[in-house]
PDB file of C-alpha atoms in Angstrom:
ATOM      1  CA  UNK A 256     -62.653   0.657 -30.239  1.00  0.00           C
ATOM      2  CA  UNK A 257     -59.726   2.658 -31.579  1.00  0.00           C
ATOM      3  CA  UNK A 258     -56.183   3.904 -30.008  1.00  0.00           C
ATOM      4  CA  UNK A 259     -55.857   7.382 -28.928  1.00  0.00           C
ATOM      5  CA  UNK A 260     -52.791   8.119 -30.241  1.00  0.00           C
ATOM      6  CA  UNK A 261     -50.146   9.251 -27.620  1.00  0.00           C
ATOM      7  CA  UNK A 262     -49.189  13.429 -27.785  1.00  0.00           C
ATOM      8  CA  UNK A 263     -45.467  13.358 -27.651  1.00  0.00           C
ATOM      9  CA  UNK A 264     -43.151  16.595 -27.129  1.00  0.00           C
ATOM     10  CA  UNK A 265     -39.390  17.166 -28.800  1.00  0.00           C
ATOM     11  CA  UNK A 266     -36.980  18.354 -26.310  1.00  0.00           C
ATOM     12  CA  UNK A 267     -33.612  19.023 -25.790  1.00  0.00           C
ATOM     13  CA  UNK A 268     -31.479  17.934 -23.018  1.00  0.00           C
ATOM     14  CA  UNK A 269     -28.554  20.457 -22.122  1.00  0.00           C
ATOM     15  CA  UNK A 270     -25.945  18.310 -19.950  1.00  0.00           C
ATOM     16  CA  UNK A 271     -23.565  20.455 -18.064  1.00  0.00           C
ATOM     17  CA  UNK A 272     -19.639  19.656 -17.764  1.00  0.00           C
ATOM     18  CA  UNK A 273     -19.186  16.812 -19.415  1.00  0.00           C
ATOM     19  CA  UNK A 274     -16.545  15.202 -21.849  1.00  0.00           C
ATOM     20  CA  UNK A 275     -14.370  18.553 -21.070  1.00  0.00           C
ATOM     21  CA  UNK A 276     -10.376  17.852 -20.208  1.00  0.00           C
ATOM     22  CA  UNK A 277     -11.084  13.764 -20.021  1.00  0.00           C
ATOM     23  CA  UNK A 278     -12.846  13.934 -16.908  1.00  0.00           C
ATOM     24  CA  UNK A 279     -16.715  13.175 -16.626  1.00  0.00           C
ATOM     25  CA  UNK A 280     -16.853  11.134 -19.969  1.00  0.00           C
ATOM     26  CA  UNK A 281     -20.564  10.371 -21.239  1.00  0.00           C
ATOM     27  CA  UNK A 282     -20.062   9.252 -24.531  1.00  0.00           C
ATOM     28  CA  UNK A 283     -23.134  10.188 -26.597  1.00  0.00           C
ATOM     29  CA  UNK A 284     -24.186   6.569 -27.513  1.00  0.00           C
ATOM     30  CA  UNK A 285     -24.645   5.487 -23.876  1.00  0.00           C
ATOM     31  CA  UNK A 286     -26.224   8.779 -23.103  1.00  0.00           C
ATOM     32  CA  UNK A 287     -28.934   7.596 -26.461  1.00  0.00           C
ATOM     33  CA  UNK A 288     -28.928   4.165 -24.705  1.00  0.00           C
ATOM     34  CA  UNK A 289     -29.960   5.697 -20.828  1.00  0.00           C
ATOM     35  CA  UNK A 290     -32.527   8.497 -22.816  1.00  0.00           C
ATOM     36  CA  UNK A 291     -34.255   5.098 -24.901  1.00  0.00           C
ATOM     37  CA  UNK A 292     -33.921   3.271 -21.091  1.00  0.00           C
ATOM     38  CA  UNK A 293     -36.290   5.963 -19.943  1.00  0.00           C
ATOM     39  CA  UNK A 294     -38.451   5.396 -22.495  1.00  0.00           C
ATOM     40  CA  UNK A 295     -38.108   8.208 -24.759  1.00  0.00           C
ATOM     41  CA  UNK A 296     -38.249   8.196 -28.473  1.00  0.00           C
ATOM     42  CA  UNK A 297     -36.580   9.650 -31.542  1.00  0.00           C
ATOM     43  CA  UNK A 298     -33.307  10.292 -29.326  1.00  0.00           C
ATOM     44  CA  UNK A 299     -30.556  11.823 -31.121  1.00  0.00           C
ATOM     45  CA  UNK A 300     -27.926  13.990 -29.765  1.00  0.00           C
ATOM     46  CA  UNK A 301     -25.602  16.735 -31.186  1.00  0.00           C
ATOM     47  CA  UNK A 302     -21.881  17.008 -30.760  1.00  0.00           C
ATOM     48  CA  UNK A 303     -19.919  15.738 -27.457  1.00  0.00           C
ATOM     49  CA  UNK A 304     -20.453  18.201 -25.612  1.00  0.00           C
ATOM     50  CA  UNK A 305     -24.383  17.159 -24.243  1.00  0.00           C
ATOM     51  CA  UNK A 306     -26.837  17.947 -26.331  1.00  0.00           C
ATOM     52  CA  UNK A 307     -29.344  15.336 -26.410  1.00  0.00           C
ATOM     53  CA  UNK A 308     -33.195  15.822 -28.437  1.00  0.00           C
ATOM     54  CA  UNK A 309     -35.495  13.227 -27.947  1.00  0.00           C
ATOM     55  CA  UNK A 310     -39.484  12.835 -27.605  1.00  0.00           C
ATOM     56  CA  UNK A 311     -41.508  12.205 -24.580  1.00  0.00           C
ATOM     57  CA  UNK A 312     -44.999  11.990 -23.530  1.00  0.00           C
ATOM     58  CA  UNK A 313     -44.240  13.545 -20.415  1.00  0.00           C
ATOM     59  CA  UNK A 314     -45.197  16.805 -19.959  1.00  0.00           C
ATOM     60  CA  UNK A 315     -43.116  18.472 -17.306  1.00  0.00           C
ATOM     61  CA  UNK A 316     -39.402  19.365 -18.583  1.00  0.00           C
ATOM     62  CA  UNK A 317     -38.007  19.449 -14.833  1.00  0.00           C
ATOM     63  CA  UNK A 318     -39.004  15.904 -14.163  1.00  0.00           C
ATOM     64  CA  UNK A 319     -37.961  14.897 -16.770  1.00  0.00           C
ATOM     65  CA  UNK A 320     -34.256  16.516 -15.841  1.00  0.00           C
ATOM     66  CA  UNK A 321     -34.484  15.165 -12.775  1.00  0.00           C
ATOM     67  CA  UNK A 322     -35.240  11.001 -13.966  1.00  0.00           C
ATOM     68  CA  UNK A 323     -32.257  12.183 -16.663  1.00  0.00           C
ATOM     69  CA  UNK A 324     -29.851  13.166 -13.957  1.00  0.00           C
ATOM     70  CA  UNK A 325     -30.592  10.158 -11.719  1.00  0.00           C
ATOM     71  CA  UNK A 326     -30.407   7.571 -14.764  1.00  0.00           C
ATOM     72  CA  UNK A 327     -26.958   9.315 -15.469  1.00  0.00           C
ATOM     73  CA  UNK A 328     -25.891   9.197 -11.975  1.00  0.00           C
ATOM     74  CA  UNK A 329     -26.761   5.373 -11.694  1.00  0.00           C
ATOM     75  CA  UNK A 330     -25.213   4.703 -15.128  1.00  0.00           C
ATOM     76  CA  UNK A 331     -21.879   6.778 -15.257  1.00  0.00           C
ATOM     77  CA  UNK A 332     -21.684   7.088 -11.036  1.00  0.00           C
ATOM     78  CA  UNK A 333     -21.270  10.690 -11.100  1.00  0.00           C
ATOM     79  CA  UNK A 334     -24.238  13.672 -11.210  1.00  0.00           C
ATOM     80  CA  UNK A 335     -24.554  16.015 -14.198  1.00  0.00           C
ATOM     81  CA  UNK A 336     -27.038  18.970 -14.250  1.00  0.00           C
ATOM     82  CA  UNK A 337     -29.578  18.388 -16.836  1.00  0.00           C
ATOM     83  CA  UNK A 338     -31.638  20.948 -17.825  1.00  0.00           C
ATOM     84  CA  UNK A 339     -34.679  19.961 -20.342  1.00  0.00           C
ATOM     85  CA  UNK A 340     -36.236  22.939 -22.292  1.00  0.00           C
ATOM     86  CA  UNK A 341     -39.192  21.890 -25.442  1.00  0.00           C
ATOM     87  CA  UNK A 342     -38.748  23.263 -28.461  1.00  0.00           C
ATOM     88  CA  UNK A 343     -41.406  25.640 -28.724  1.00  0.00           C
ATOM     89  CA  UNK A 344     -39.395  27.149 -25.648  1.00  0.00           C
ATOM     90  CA  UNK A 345     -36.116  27.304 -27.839  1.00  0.00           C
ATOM     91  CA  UNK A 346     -37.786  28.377 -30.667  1.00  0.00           C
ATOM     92  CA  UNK A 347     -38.922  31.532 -28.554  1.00  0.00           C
ATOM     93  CA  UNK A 348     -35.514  31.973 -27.550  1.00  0.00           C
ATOM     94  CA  UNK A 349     -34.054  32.510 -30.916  1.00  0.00           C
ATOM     95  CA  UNK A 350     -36.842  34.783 -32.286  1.00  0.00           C
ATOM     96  CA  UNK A 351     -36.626  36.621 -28.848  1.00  0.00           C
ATOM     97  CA  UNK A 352     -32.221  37.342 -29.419  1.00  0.00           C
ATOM     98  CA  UNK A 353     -31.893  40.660 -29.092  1.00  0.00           C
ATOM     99  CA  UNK A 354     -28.771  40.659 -31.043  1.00  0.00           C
ATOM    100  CA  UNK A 355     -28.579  40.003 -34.720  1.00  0.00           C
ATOM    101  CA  UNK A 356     -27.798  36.551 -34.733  1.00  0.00           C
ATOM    102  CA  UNK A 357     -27.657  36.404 -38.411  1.00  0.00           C
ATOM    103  CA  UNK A 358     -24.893  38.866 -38.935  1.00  0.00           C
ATOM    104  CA  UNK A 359     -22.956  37.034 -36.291  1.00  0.00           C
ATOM    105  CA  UNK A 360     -20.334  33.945 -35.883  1.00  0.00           C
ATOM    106  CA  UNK A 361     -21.730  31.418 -33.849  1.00  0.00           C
ATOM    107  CA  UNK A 362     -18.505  31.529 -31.501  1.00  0.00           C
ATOM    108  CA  UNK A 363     -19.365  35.740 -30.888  1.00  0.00           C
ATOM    109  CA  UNK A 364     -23.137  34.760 -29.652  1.00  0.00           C
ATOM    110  CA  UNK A 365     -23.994  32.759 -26.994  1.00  0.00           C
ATOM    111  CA  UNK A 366     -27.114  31.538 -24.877  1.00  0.00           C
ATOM    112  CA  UNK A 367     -26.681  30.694 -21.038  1.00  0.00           C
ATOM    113  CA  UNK A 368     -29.906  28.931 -19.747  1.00  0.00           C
ATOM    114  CA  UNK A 369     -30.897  28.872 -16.002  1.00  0.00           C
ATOM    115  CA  UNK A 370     -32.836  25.885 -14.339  1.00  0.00           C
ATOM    116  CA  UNK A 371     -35.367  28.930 -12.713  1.00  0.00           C
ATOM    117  CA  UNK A 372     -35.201  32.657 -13.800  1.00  0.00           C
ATOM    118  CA  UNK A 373     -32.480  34.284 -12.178  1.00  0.00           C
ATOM    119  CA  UNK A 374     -33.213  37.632 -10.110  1.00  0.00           C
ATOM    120  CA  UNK A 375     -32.059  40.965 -11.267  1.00  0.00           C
ATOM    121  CA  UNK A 376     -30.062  41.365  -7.904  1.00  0.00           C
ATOM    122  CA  UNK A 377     -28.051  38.687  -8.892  1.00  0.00           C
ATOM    123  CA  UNK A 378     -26.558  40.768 -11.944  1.00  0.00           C
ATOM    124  CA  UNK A 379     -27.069  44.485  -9.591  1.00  0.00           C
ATOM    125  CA  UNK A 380     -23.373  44.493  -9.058  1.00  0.00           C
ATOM    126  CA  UNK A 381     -22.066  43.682 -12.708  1.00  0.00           C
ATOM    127  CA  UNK A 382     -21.261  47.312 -14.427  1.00  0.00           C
ATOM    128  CA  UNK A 383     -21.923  46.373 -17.821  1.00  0.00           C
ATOM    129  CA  UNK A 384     -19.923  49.569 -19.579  1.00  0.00           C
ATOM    130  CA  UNK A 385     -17.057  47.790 -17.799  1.00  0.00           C
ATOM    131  CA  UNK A 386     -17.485  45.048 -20.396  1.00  0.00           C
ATOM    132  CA  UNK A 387     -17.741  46.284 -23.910  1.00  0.00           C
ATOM    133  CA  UNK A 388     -18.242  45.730 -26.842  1.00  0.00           C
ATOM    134  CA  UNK A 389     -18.908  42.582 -24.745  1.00  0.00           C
ATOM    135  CA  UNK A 390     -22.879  42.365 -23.599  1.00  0.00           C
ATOM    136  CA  UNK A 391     -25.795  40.562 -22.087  1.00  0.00           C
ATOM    137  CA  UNK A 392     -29.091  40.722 -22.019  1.00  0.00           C
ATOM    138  CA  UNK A 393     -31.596  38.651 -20.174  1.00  0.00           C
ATOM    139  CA  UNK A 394     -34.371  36.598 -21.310  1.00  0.00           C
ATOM    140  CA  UNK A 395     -36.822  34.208 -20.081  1.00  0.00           C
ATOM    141  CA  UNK A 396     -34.587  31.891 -18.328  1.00  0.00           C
ATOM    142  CA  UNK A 397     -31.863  32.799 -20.750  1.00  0.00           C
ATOM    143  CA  UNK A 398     -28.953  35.161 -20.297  1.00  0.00           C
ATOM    144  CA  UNK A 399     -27.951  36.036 -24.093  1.00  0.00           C
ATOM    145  CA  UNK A 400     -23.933  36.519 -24.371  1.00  0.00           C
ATOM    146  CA  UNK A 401     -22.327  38.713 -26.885  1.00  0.00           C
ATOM    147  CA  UNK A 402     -18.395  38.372 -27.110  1.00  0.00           C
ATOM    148  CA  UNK A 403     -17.170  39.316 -30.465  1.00  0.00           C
ATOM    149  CA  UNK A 404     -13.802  37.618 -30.176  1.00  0.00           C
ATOM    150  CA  UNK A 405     -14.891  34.575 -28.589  1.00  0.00           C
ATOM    151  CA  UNK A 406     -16.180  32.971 -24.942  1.00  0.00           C
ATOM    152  CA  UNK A 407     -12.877  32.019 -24.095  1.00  0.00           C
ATOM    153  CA  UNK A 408     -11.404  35.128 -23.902  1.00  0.00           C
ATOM    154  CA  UNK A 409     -14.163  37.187 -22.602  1.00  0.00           C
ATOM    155  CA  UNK A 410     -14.206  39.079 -19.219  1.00  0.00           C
ATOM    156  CA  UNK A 411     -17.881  39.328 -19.391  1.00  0.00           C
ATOM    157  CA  UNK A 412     -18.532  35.348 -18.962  1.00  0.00           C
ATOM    158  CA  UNK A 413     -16.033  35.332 -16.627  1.00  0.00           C
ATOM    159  CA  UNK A 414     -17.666  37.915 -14.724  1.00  0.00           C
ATOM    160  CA  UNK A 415     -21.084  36.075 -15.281  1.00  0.00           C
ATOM    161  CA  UNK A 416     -20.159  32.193 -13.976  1.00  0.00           C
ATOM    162  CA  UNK A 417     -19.027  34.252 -10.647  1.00  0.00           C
ATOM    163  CA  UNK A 418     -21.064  32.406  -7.610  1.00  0.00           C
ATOM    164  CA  UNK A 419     -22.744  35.629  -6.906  1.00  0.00           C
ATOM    165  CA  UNK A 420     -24.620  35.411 -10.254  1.00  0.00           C
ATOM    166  CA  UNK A 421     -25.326  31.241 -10.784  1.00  0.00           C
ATOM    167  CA  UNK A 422     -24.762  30.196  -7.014  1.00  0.00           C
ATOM    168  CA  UNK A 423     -27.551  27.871  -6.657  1.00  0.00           C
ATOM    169  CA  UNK A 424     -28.839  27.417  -9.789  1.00  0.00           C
ATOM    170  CA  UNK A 425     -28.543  25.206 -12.538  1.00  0.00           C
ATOM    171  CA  UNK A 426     -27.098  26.999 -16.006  1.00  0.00           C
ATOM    172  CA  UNK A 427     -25.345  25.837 -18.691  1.00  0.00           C
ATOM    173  CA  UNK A 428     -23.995  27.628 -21.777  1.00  0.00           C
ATOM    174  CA  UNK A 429     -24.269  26.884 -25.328  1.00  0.00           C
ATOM    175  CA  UNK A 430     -22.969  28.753 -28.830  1.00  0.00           C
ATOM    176  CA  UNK A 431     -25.743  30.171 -31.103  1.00  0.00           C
ATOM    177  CA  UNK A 432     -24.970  27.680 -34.008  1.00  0.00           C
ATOM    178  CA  UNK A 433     -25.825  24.876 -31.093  1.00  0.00           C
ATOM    179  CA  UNK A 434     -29.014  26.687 -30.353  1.00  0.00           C
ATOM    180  CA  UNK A 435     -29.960  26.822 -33.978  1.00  0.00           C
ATOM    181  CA  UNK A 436     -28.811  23.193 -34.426  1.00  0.00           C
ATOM    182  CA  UNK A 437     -31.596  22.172 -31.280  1.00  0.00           C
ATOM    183  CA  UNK A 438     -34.293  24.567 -32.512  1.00  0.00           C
ATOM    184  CA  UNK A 439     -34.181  22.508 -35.841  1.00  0.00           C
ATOM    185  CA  UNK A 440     -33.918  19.120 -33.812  1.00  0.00           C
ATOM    186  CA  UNK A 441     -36.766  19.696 -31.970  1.00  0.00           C
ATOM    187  CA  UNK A 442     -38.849  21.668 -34.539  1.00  0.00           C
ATOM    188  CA  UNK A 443     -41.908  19.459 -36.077  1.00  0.00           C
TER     189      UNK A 443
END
């Protein structure tokens, strides 16, 4: 009798609003320990700023947030957001950038991702002309972020973290050299 062999998946986990300003520390080698706790293999993670990749049998990216957020919660004592995308998911995200990405600094390009795709009603009363040369365009759960001199001085994001837009649902932003980082983390 032989062993099937187990079909894992590579994903990333996005962490939201941690190690920013000393509050909400998860340092990134107890956030590998809790990931390997659950179970999950290869776990690596990127930067301080939550980026974790790591391989799971499990097939269903929100539970797997969910069992991420509660280990977190009973580890650190305080909630994160987790979202947990695959990386065939990322992958389509960069190939799907509708702004050239190449010719860009990583700090001018940005990718927001949303827990659930957001409505168009929630971005009816944003005037985009308003905003240039900053712009956005949406994707599938991903709101892509161009702000040529940088997120922390741009109107547009502002505008875009408003309640009216992510009230309710889970987002979290990341720089396009962090995207391209993930897609190679959690390419085969």
């Amino acid at each position: 009798m032989t062993k099937k062999a187990t079909v894992t998946t590579k994903y990333a986990a996005l962490l939201r609003g941690i190690n920013v300003g000393g509050s909400r520390k998860v340092p990134m080698a107890e956030l590998r320990t809790v990931l390997e706790g659950l179970g999950h293999g290869d776990v690596q993670t990127y930067l301080q700023s939550g980026n974790a990749v790591f391989s799971s049998a499990q097939t269903d990216p929100v539970a797997l947030a969910r069992e991420l957020e509660a280990a977190i919660e009973a580890h650190f004592g305080f909630r994160v957001a987790c979202l947990v995308v695959d990386g065939a998911y990322l992958r389509a995200v960069a190939e799907a950038c509708p702004f050239p990405a190449a010719e860009l600094e990583g700090k001018q390009l940005h990718a927001t991702f949303f827990a659930e795709q957001p409505g168009p009603e929630r971005f009816a009363a944003l005037d985009g002309a308003a905003f240039l040369p900053e712009e956005y365009r949406l994707g599938d759960r991903v709101l892509y972020l161009y702000v040529p001199d940088g997120l922390g001085r741009s109107k547009l994001a502002e505008a875009l973290a408003r309640p009216a837009v992510v009230k309710g649902i889970d987002v979290t932003t990341r720089n396009w050299n962090t995207v391209a980082k993930l897609v190679e983390l959690t390419g085969p």
